[in-house]
mmCIF file of C-alpha atoms in Angstrom:
data_model
loop_
_atom_site.group_PDB
_atom_site.id
_atom_site.type_symbol
_atom_site.label_atom_id
_atom_site.label_comp_id
_atom_site.label_asym_id
_atom_site.label_seq_id
_atom_site.Cartn_x
_atom_site.Cartn_y
_atom_site.Cartn_z
ATOM 1 C CA UNK A 1 -0.007 0.183 0.037
ATOM 2 C CA UNK A 2 1.188 3.566 -0.650
ATOM 3 C CA UNK A 3 1.893 5.845 1.589
ATOM 4 C CA UNK A 4 -0.421 8.953 0.066
ATOM 5 C CA UNK A 5 -3.433 5.777 0.196
ATOM 6 C CA UNK A 6 -3.376 6.449 4.160
ATOM 7 C CA UNK A 7 -4.317 10.689 4.459
ATOM 8 C CA UNK A 8 -6.342 10.761 1.329
ATOM 9 C CA UNK A 9 -9.953 11.390 1.138
ATOM 10 C CA UNK A 10 -11.891 8.157 0.295
ATOM 11 C CA UNK A 11 -13.779 8.683 -2.923
ATOM 12 C CA UNK A 12 -17.828 8.821 -1.868
ATOM 13 C CA UNK A 13 -19.832 6.826 -3.868
ATOM 14 C CA UNK A 14 -22.841 9.523 -4.298
ATOM 15 C CA UNK A 15 -22.963 11.735 -7.094
ATOM 16 C CA UNK A 16 -21.588 15.675 -7.022
ATOM 17 C CA UNK A 17 -24.415 17.404 -5.991
ATOM 18 C CA UNK A 18 -24.955 20.578 -8.504
ATOM 19 C CA UNK A 19 -23.828 23.742 -7.838
ATOM 20 C CA UNK A 20 -26.835 26.385 -6.790
ATOM 21 C CA UNK A 21 -27.700 28.506 -9.215
ATOM 22 C CA UNK A 22 -25.997 32.363 -9.316
ATOM 23 C CA UNK A 23 -28.091 35.201 -8.292
ATOM 24 C CA UNK A 24 -27.648 37.327 -11.054
ATOM 25 C CA UNK A 25 -26.645 41.427 -9.725
ATOM 26 C CA UNK A 26 -29.584 43.539 -9.878
ATOM 27 C CA UNK A 27 -30.117 46.073 -12.629
ATOM 28 C CA UNK A 28 -29.659 49.601 -10.462
ATOM 29 C CA UNK A 29 -26.042 47.967 -9.949
ATOM 30 C CA UNK A 30 -25.150 46.906 -13.485
ATOM 31 C CA UNK A 31 -26.423 49.694 -15.454
ATOM 32 C CA UNK A 32 -23.992 52.445 -13.917
ATOM 33 C CA UNK A 33 -21.075 50.318 -13.947
ATOM 34 C CA UNK A 34 -22.243 49.866 -17.874
ATOM 35 C CA UNK A 35 -22.573 53.746 -18.115
ATOM 36 C CA UNK A 36 -19.561 54.157 -16.473
ATOM 37 C CA UNK A 37 -17.130 52.102 -18.822
ATOM 38 C CA UNK A 38 -18.251 53.403 -22.250
ATOM 39 C CA UNK A 39 -17.685 56.930 -20.757
ATOM 40 C CA UNK A 40 -14.756 56.459 -18.767
ATOM 41 C CA UNK A 41 -11.658 55.759 -20.677
ATOM 42 C CA UNK A 42 -9.710 52.686 -19.980
ATOM 43 C CA UNK A 43 -6.313 53.178 -18.122
ATOM 44 C CA UNK A 44 -4.223 53.059 -20.721
ATOM 45 C CA UNK A 45 -5.569 56.057 -22.298
ATOM 46 C CA UNK A 46 -5.762 57.656 -18.984
ATOM 47 C CA UNK A 47 -1.390 57.144 -18.351
ATOM 48 C CA UNK A 48 -1.073 58.162 -21.938
ATOM 49 C CA UNK A 49 -3.152 61.155 -21.571
ATOM 50 C CA UNK A 50 -1.297 62.135 -18.033
ATOM 51 C CA UNK A 51 1.939 61.747 -20.106
ATOM 52 C CA UNK A 52 1.294 64.224 -22.571
ATOM 53 C CA UNK A 53 0.317 66.528 -20.121
ATOM 54 C CA UNK A 54 3.337 66.518 -18.236
ATOM 55 C CA UNK A 55 5.595 66.667 -21.541
ATOM 56 C CA UNK A 56 3.946 69.482 -22.406
ATOM 57 C CA UNK A 57 4.432 71.410 -18.714
ATOM 58 C CA UNK A 58 7.599 70.487 -18.500
ATOM 59 C CA UNK A 59 8.420 71.788 -22.428
ATOM 60 C CA UNK A 60 6.640 75.128 -21.146
ATOM 61 C CA UNK A 61 8.666 75.389 -18.374
ATOM 62 C CA UNK A 62 11.929 74.736 -21.000
ATOM 63 C CA UNK A 63 10.398 77.237 -23.619
ATOM 64 C CA UNK A 64 10.211 80.094 -20.282
ATOM 65 C CA UNK A 65 13.165 79.167 -18.814
ATOM 66 C CA UNK A 66 15.120 80.051 -22.479
ATOM 67 C CA UNK A 67 12.662 83.196 -22.661
ATOM 68 C CA UNK A 68 13.640 84.006 -19.053
ATOM 69 C CA UNK A 69 17.591 83.768 -20.270
ATOM 70 C CA UNK A 70 17.072 85.416 -23.484
ATOM 71 C CA UNK A 71 15.203 88.791 -21.817
ATOM 72 C CA UNK A 72 17.754 88.987 -19.193
ATOM 73 C CA UNK A 73 20.899 89.510 -21.209
ATOM 74 C CA UNK A 74 19.028 91.648 -23.257
ATOM 75 C CA UNK A 75 17.960 93.661 -20.429
ATOM 76 C CA UNK A 76 21.624 93.845 -19.004
ATOM 77 C CA UNK A 77 23.085 94.399 -22.934
ATOM 78 C CA UNK A 78 20.614 97.723 -22.829
ATOM 79 C CA UNK A 79 21.510 98.635 -18.895
ATOM 80 C CA UNK A 80 25.264 98.528 -20.442
ATOM 81 C CA UNK A 81 24.867 100.406 -23.491
ATOM 82 C CA UNK A 82 23.383 103.321 -21.005
ATOM 83 C CA UNK A 83 26.678 103.064 -19.081
ATOM 84 C CA UNK A 84 28.580 103.397 -22.472
ATOM 85 C CA UNK A 85 26.427 106.730 -23.494
ATOM 86 C CA UNK A 86 24.411 104.888 -26.437
ATOM 87 C CA UNK A 87 20.871 105.898 -26.957
ATOM 88 C CA UNK A 88 19.054 102.412 -25.948
ATOM 89 C CA UNK A 89 16.516 101.226 -29.106
#
C-alpha cells in the first residue's frame, strides 16, 4: 500500500451535487457600471493623456526658461549700453 493512501480522502459513492444557481446582480448596480465603462477611458488612455500633459508642462518650463534667459541678457545689454552713453533702442 502506498503511503499517500493513508491521508487521501476516500472517494464518495454519491454523485456530486450541482452548484446552486448564481444570483444575477440587480440592474440598478449593473447599469451605472456599464455606462461608466462606456464613458470613462481605459487605464492606458489615462496614463497616455497624463504623460502628454506632463510632457507639455516640461516643455513649457523649458521654453519659459529660455525666454527668461534671453530677456535678462537683453536687459543687461541695454543697461551696459546706457552706461557707455549709447541711446537705447
